[in-house]
mmCIF file of C-alpha atoms and ligand atoms in Angstrom:
data_model
loop_
_atom_site.group_PDB
_atom_site.id
_atom_site.type_symbol
_atom_site.label_atom_id
_atom_site.label_comp_id
_atom_site.label_asym_id
_atom_site.label_seq_id
_atom_site.Cartn_x
_atom_site.Cartn_y
_atom_site.Cartn_z
ATOM 1 C CA MET Y 1 -0.025 0.040 -0.075
ATOM 2 C CA ILE Y 2 1.590 3.199 -1.203
ATOM 3 C CA ASP Y 3 0.325 6.515 0.038
ATOM 4 C CA LEU Y 4 2.173 9.240 -2.055
ATOM 5 C CA HIS Y 5 0.516 12.330 -0.223
ATOM 6 C CA CYS Y 6 -0.185 12.308 3.475
ATOM 7 C CA HIS Y 7 0.098 15.002 6.170
ATOM 8 C CA LEU Y 8 1.445 12.640 8.902
ATOM 9 C CA ASP Y 9 2.557 15.879 11.010
ATOM 10 C CA LEU Y 10 -1.116 17.197 11.086
ATOM 11 C CA PHE Y 11 -2.707 14.179 12.828
ATOM 12 C CA PRO Y 12 -3.450 14.705 16.500
ATOM 13 C CA GLN Y 13 -0.939 11.925 17.365
ATOM 14 C CA PRO Y 14 1.542 11.819 14.693
ATOM 15 C CA ALA Y 15 3.912 9.402 16.239
ATOM 16 C CA GLU Y 16 1.115 6.792 16.563
ATOM 17 C CA ILE Y 17 0.203 7.200 13.043
ATOM 18 C CA VAL Y 18 3.764 6.911 11.806
ATOM 19 C CA ALA Y 19 4.423 3.817 13.727
ATOM 20 C CA GLN Y 20 1.323 2.115 12.266
ATOM 21 C CA ALA Y 21 1.999 3.328 8.754
ATOM 22 C CA ALA Y 22 5.587 1.864 9.036
ATOM 23 C CA VAL Y 23 3.954 -1.568 9.547
ATOM 24 C CA ARG Y 24 0.949 -1.411 7.366
ATOM 25 C CA ASN Y 25 2.102 0.657 4.370
ATOM 26 C CA SER Y 26 4.908 -0.241 1.965
ATOM 27 C CA PHE Y 27 5.611 3.395 1.374
ATOM 28 C CA VAL Y 28 4.445 6.752 2.599
ATOM 29 C CA LEU Y 29 5.354 10.296 1.308
ATOM 30 C CA SER Y 30 4.879 12.466 4.283
ATOM 31 C CA VAL Y 31 4.402 15.998 2.906
ATOM 32 C CA THR Y 32 4.780 19.316 4.777
ATOM 33 C CA THR Y 33 2.948 22.489 4.356
ATOM 34 C CA THR Y 34 5.745 24.904 5.561
ATOM 35 C CA PRO Y 35 9.636 24.897 5.411
ATOM 36 C CA SER Y 36 9.712 25.468 9.077
ATOM 37 C CA ALA Y 37 7.878 22.150 9.673
ATOM 38 C CA TRP Y 38 10.731 20.277 7.894
ATOM 39 C CA PRO Y 39 13.074 19.515 10.904
ATOM 40 C CA GLY Y 40 10.227 18.181 13.117
ATOM 41 C CA THR Y 41 8.392 16.275 10.552
ATOM 42 C CA SER Y 42 11.415 14.609 8.945
ATOM 43 C CA ALA Y 43 12.536 13.698 12.498
ATOM 44 C CA LEU Y 44 9.147 11.839 13.076
ATOM 45 C CA ALA Y 45 10.151 9.378 10.094
ATOM 46 C CA ARG Y 46 13.819 9.182 10.558
ATOM 47 C CA GLU Y 47 14.075 5.630 11.642
ATOM 48 C CA TYR Y 48 11.579 4.176 9.064
ATOM 49 C CA LEU Y 49 12.896 3.348 5.603
ATOM 50 C CA THR Y 50 9.459 3.246 4.146
ATOM 51 C CA ILE Y 51 8.568 6.831 5.002
ATOM 52 C CA GLU Y 52 10.176 9.731 3.150
ATOM 53 C CA THR Y 53 9.527 13.285 4.047
ATOM 54 C CA ALA Y 54 8.987 15.994 1.459
ATOM 55 C CA LEU Y 55 9.820 19.648 1.901
ATOM 56 C CA GLY Y 56 6.961 21.941 1.056
ATOM 57 C CA LEU Y 57 5.225 25.265 1.089
ATOM 58 C CA HIS Y 58 1.426 24.743 0.563
ATOM 59 C CA PRO Y 59 0.179 27.427 -1.912
ATOM 60 C CA GLN Y 60 -2.604 28.350 0.556
ATOM 61 C CA LEU Y 61 0.156 29.672 2.963
ATOM 62 C CA ALA Y 62 2.270 31.268 0.204
ATOM 63 C CA LYS Y 63 1.598 34.795 1.505
ATOM 64 C CA GLU Y 64 1.835 34.029 5.287
ATOM 65 C CA ARG Y 65 4.958 31.970 4.995
ATOM 66 C CA PHE Y 66 6.675 33.710 1.974
ATOM 67 C CA ARG Y 67 9.809 34.586 4.159
ATOM 68 C CA GLU Y 68 10.325 30.860 4.792
ATOM 69 C CA LEU Y 69 11.629 30.323 1.270
ATOM 70 C CA GLU Y 70 15.035 30.934 2.615
ATOM 71 C CA LEU Y 71 14.581 27.978 4.775
ATOM 72 C CA PHE Y 72 13.397 26.019 1.728
ATOM 73 C CA ASP Y 73 16.901 26.530 0.275
ATOM 74 C CA LYS Y 74 18.499 25.514 3.497
ATOM 75 C CA TYR Y 75 16.717 22.153 3.696
ATOM 76 C CA LEU Y 76 16.393 21.223 0.001
ATOM 77 C CA VAL Y 77 19.899 19.447 0.164
ATOM 78 C CA GLU Y 78 18.434 17.092 2.728
ATOM 79 C CA THR Y 79 15.713 15.443 0.584
ATOM 80 C CA SER Y 80 14.859 14.027 -2.821
ATOM 81 C CA TRP Y 81 11.243 14.871 -2.255
ATOM 82 C CA VAL Y 82 9.418 18.144 -2.543
ATOM 83 C CA GLY Y 83 5.740 18.760 -1.582
ATOM 84 C CA GLU Y 84 3.324 20.038 -0.839
ATOM 85 C CA VAL Y 85 3.821 22.915 -3.422
ATOM 86 C CA GLY Y 86 1.829 24.358 -6.204
ATOM 87 C CA LEU Y 87 -0.959 26.862 -7.018
ATOM 88 C CA ASP Y 88 -4.465 27.165 -5.712
ATOM 89 C CA GLY Y 89 -7.021 29.471 -7.686
ATOM 90 C CA SER Y 90 -9.895 29.152 -5.396
ATOM 91 C CA PRO Y 91 -11.499 32.480 -4.543
ATOM 92 C CA GLU Y 92 -10.273 32.487 -0.871
ATOM 93 C CA TYR Y 93 -6.606 32.264 -1.994
ATOM 94 C CA ARG Y 94 -6.780 34.291 -5.458
ATOM 95 C CA GLY Y 95 -6.184 37.511 -3.541
ATOM 96 C CA PHE Y 96 -2.537 36.521 -3.219
ATOM 97 C CA TRP Y 97 -1.925 34.824 -6.563
ATOM 98 C CA THR Y 98 1.157 37.019 -7.154
ATOM 99 C CA GLU Y 99 2.846 35.730 -4.069
ATOM 100 C CA GLN Y 100 1.776 32.083 -4.946
ATOM 101 C CA LEU Y 101 3.232 32.531 -8.399
ATOM 102 C CA GLN Y 102 6.411 33.945 -7.016
ATOM 103 C CA ALA Y 103 6.705 31.264 -4.403
ATOM 104 C CA ILE Y 104 6.132 28.324 -6.757
ATOM 105 C CA GLU Y 105 8.420 29.680 -9.529
ATOM 106 C CA TYR Y 106 11.155 30.235 -6.812
ATOM 107 C CA ILE Y 107 10.745 26.536 -5.650
ATOM 108 C CA LEU Y 108 10.815 25.210 -9.054
ATOM 109 C CA GLY Y 109 13.998 27.191 -9.835
ATOM 110 C CA ALA Y 110 15.485 25.932 -6.586
ATOM 111 C CA CYS Y 111 14.727 22.419 -7.490
ATOM 112 C CA GLU Y 112 16.143 22.808 -10.994
ATOM 113 C CA SER Y 113 19.414 24.246 -9.569
ATOM 114 C CA ALA Y 114 19.663 21.301 -6.976
ATOM 115 C CA GLY Y 115 19.462 18.688 -9.894
ATOM 116 C CA GLY Y 116 15.770 17.858 -9.739
ATOM 117 C CA ARG Y 117 13.433 16.676 -7.144
ATOM 118 C CA ILE Y 118 10.186 14.387 -7.128
ATOM 119 C CA MET Y 119 7.462 16.913 -6.395
ATOM 120 C CA SER Y 120 3.947 16.488 -5.049
ATOM 121 C CA VAL Y 121 2.063 19.258 -6.716
ATOM 122 C CA HIS Y 122 -1.268 21.027 -5.747
ATOM 123 C CA SER Y 123 -3.221 22.558 -8.770
ATOM 124 C CA ARG Y 124 -6.785 23.095 -7.405
ATOM 125 C CA ARG Y 125 -8.521 25.568 -9.749
ATOM 126 C CA ALA Y 126 -5.201 26.331 -11.155
ATOM 127 C CA ALA Y 127 -4.261 23.451 -13.437
ATOM 128 C CA ALA Y 128 -3.466 25.563 -16.499
ATOM 129 C CA PRO Y 129 -1.085 28.048 -14.777
ATOM 130 C CA MET Y 130 0.494 25.249 -12.731
ATOM 131 C CA ILE Y 131 1.085 23.178 -15.917
ATOM 132 C CA GLU Y 132 2.557 26.220 -17.461
ATOM 133 C CA SER Y 133 4.922 26.947 -14.626
ATOM 134 C CA LEU Y 134 6.136 23.289 -14.797
ATOM 135 C CA ARG Y 135 6.681 23.698 -18.450
ATOM 136 C CA ARG Y 136 8.932 26.694 -17.939
ATOM 137 C CA PHE Y 137 11.203 24.659 -15.333
ATOM 138 C CA PRO Y 138 11.643 21.381 -17.280
ATOM 139 C CA ASP Y 139 14.666 20.361 -15.047
ATOM 140 C CA ALA Y 140 12.905 20.859 -11.779
ATOM 141 C CA GLY Y 141 12.392 17.155 -11.594
ATOM 142 C CA VAL Y 142 9.311 14.928 -11.877
ATOM 143 C CA PRO Y 143 5.968 16.457 -10.968
ATOM 144 C CA VAL Y 144 3.324 14.316 -9.344
ATOM 145 C CA LEU Y 145 0.079 16.195 -9.640
ATOM 146 C CA HIS Y 146 -1.882 15.317 -6.553
ATOM 147 C CA TRP Y 147 -5.653 15.131 -6.520
ATOM 148 C CA PHE Y 148 -5.920 16.584 -10.076
ATOM 149 C CA SER Y 149 -9.173 18.232 -11.005
ATOM 150 C CA GLY Y 150 -8.501 20.138 -14.085
ATOM 151 C CA THR Y 151 -10.133 19.804 -17.583
ATOM 152 C CA GLN Y 152 -9.436 16.869 -20.100
ATOM 153 C CA LYS Y 153 -7.481 19.264 -22.261
ATOM 154 C CA GLU Y 154 -5.221 20.351 -19.356
ATOM 155 C CA LEU Y 155 -4.954 16.719 -18.271
ATOM 156 C CA ASP Y 156 -3.605 15.795 -21.759
ATOM 157 C CA GLN Y 157 -1.185 18.696 -21.613
ATOM 158 C CA ALA Y 158 0.167 17.475 -18.250
ATOM 159 C CA ILE Y 159 0.491 14.023 -19.558
ATOM 160 C CA ARG Y 160 2.422 15.265 -22.665
ATOM 161 C CA GLN Y 161 4.678 17.086 -20.360
ATOM 162 C CA GLY Y 162 5.627 13.984 -18.457
ATOM 163 C CA CYS Y 163 3.623 14.578 -15.247
ATOM 164 C CA TRP Y 164 2.782 11.873 -13.006
ATOM 165 C CA PHE Y 165 -0.450 11.636 -10.893
ATOM 166 C CA SER Y 166 -1.433 10.517 -7.463
ATOM 167 C CA VAL Y 167 -5.212 9.706 -6.762
ATOM 168 C CA GLY Y 168 -7.185 9.295 -3.587
ATOM 169 C CA LEU Y 169 -10.576 8.108 -2.542
ATOM 170 C CA PRO Y 170 -12.450 11.381 -3.281
ATOM 171 C CA MET Y 171 -11.294 10.877 -7.051
ATOM 172 C CA VAL Y 172 -12.425 7.318 -7.447
ATOM 173 C CA ILE Y 173 -15.680 8.132 -5.771
ATOM 174 C CA ALA Y 174 -16.604 11.020 -8.076
ATOM 175 C CA LYS Y 175 -17.542 10.513 -11.704
ATOM 176 C CA LYS Y 176 -15.363 13.323 -12.830
ATOM 177 C CA GLY Y 177 -12.445 11.746 -10.912
ATOM 178 C CA ARG Y 178 -12.968 8.477 -12.547
ATOM 179 C CA GLU Y 179 -13.017 10.069 -16.020
ATOM 180 C CA ILE Y 180 -9.674 11.652 -15.177
ATOM 181 C CA ILE Y 181 -8.262 8.390 -13.852
ATOM 182 C CA SER Y 182 -9.484 6.512 -17.095
ATOM 183 C CA ARG Y 183 -7.342 9.040 -19.158
ATOM 184 C CA ILE Y 184 -4.117 8.717 -17.109
ATOM 185 C CA PRO Y 185 -1.517 6.277 -18.312
ATOM 186 C CA ARG Y 186 -1.696 3.409 -15.848
ATOM 187 C CA ASN Y 187 2.192 3.525 -15.676
ATOM 188 C CA ARG Y 188 2.156 7.084 -14.328
ATOM 189 C CA LEU Y 189 -0.380 6.782 -11.713
ATOM 190 C CA LEU Y 190 0.098 6.185 -7.868
ATOM 191 C CA THR Y 191 -2.290 6.285 -4.837
ATOM 192 C CA GLU Y 192 -2.705 8.799 -2.056
ATOM 193 C CA THR Y 193 -4.863 9.741 0.933
ATOM 194 C CA ASP Y 194 -4.223 13.393 1.588
ATOM 195 C CA GLY Y 195 -4.976 12.453 5.167
ATOM 196 C CA PRO Y 196 -5.990 14.024 7.489
ATOM 197 C CA PHE Y 197 -7.658 16.555 5.186
ATOM 198 C CA ALA Y 198 -9.468 14.050 3.224
ATOM 199 C CA GLU Y 199 -11.697 11.631 4.929
ATOM 200 C CA THR Y 200 -12.663 7.933 4.647
ATOM 201 C CA ASN Y 201 -16.256 7.237 5.854
ATOM 202 C CA GLY Y 202 -16.391 10.546 7.670
ATOM 203 C CA THR Y 203 -13.178 10.162 9.673
ATOM 204 C CA PRO Y 204 -9.675 11.596 8.685
ATOM 205 C CA ALA Y 205 -7.870 9.247 6.124
ATOM 206 C CA CYS Y 206 -4.995 7.255 7.450
ATOM 207 C CA PRO Y 207 -2.190 6.136 5.237
ATOM 208 C CA TRP Y 208 -3.414 2.606 5.178
ATOM 209 C CA HIS Y 209 -6.961 3.517 3.988
ATOM 210 C CA VAL Y 210 -5.170 3.741 0.579
ATOM 211 C CA GLY Y 211 -6.202 0.148 0.278
ATOM 212 C CA LEU Y 212 -9.614 1.236 -0.723
ATOM 213 C CA VAL Y 213 -8.136 3.262 -3.557
ATOM 214 C CA GLU Y 214 -6.252 0.073 -4.699
ATOM 215 C CA HIS Y 215 -9.431 -1.803 -4.864
ATOM 216 C CA ALA Y 216 -11.386 0.920 -6.737
ATOM 217 C CA LEU Y 217 -8.471 1.065 -9.243
ATOM 218 C CA SER Y 218 -8.407 -2.605 -9.725
ATOM 219 C CA ASP Y 219 -12.300 -2.338 -10.583
ATOM 220 C CA LEU Y 220 -11.760 0.640 -12.931
ATOM 221 C CA TRP Y 221 -8.839 -1.045 -14.564
ATOM 222 C CA CYS Y 222 -10.665 -4.433 -14.721
ATOM 223 C CA ILE Y 223 -7.775 -6.333 -13.305
ATOM 224 C CA ASP Y 224 -7.570 -8.286 -10.085
ATOM 225 C CA ILE Y 225 -6.273 -6.656 -6.914
ATOM 226 C CA GLN Y 226 -2.937 -8.489 -6.810
ATOM 227 C CA SER Y 227 -2.248 -7.038 -10.412
ATOM 228 C CA ALA Y 228 -3.218 -3.621 -9.397
ATOM 229 C CA THR Y 229 -1.044 -3.523 -6.220
ATOM 230 C CA ALA Y 230 1.933 -4.998 -8.367
ATOM 231 C CA LEU Y 231 1.484 -2.257 -11.105
ATOM 232 C CA LEU Y 232 1.413 0.391 -8.377
ATOM 233 C CA ALA Y 233 4.502 -0.975 -6.658
ATOM 234 C CA GLU Y 234 6.248 -1.102 -10.160
ATOM 235 C CA ASN Y 235 5.172 2.640 -10.805
ATOM 236 C CA LEU Y 236 6.936 3.682 -7.462
ATOM 237 C CA ARG Y 237 10.037 1.987 -8.533
ATOM 238 C CA SER Y 238 9.963 3.607 -12.019
ATOM 239 C CA LEU Y 239 9.204 7.032 -10.511
ATOM 240 C CA ARG Y 240 12.392 6.779 -8.446
ATOM 241 C CA ALA Y 241 14.184 5.440 -11.453
ATOM 242 C CA VAL Y 242 13.141 8.350 -13.637
ATOM 243 C CA ALA Y 243 14.116 10.769 -10.876
ATOM 244 C CA ASN Y 244 17.494 9.112 -10.558
ATOM 245 C CA VAL Y 245 18.284 9.869 -14.129
ATOM 246 C CA ARG Y 246 18.250 13.365 -12.926
ATOM 247 C CA ARG Y 247 20.884 12.795 -10.334
ATOM 248 C CA LEU Y 248 19.067 13.032 -7.136
ATOM 249 C CA PRO Y 249 21.476 12.912 -4.152
ATOM 250 C CA ASN Y 250 21.243 9.661 -1.944
ATOM 251 C CA ARG Y 251 19.814 10.070 1.406
HETATM 252 MN MN1 LIG N 301 -2.382 17.979 0.825
#
């Protein structure tokens, strides 16, 4: 069970979730929302080889935490993974769109200078500008668009540009989400929970709830569950391999 986008540090008892995820999940990407969260959140998972921590600046915090970009530079050398980063065009965040754009372009430039990173990217109501920013920084690394909700045309453009995708329960439940999933090449798709923000049956999604997404994918792909989980495991290996081509540092 692979959870490629989870906010482990935002659960009420992070250490307990981390310990359970280390047993139940084959891999978890623990994303952060601010650079200042990096030392604490990466320390949570330090002893577990199956949990990686990503360095992030959530677009919804781009204005409030803009000054933390200097910490982004400081910590970027410590990880091969970046996230959660991106753009959010929802009405409540559009007021500081300029800061969001400045922040994401700064981050993509930093990733490019550092030799590329695997990036978990938010693009809610901002798919087109996010894809355009990624196009302008081709050596920033490998983007994984998390919870993608753009149009078919935007999706096709992202696929052409080499983007990967991580999909969770809200996507497999919704008709639009399933339509998006059906257009994504199977070899560029991974699973996620976005816990604790996203929910499973009304409670915050834990990393191991990603099993429900695997089952839904096996139905959508018309393959058995063993084949679906094998394919997803192979995809994670191949994502790391693609990223290694870009000379990521070893941890
Ligand atoms: Mn998230």
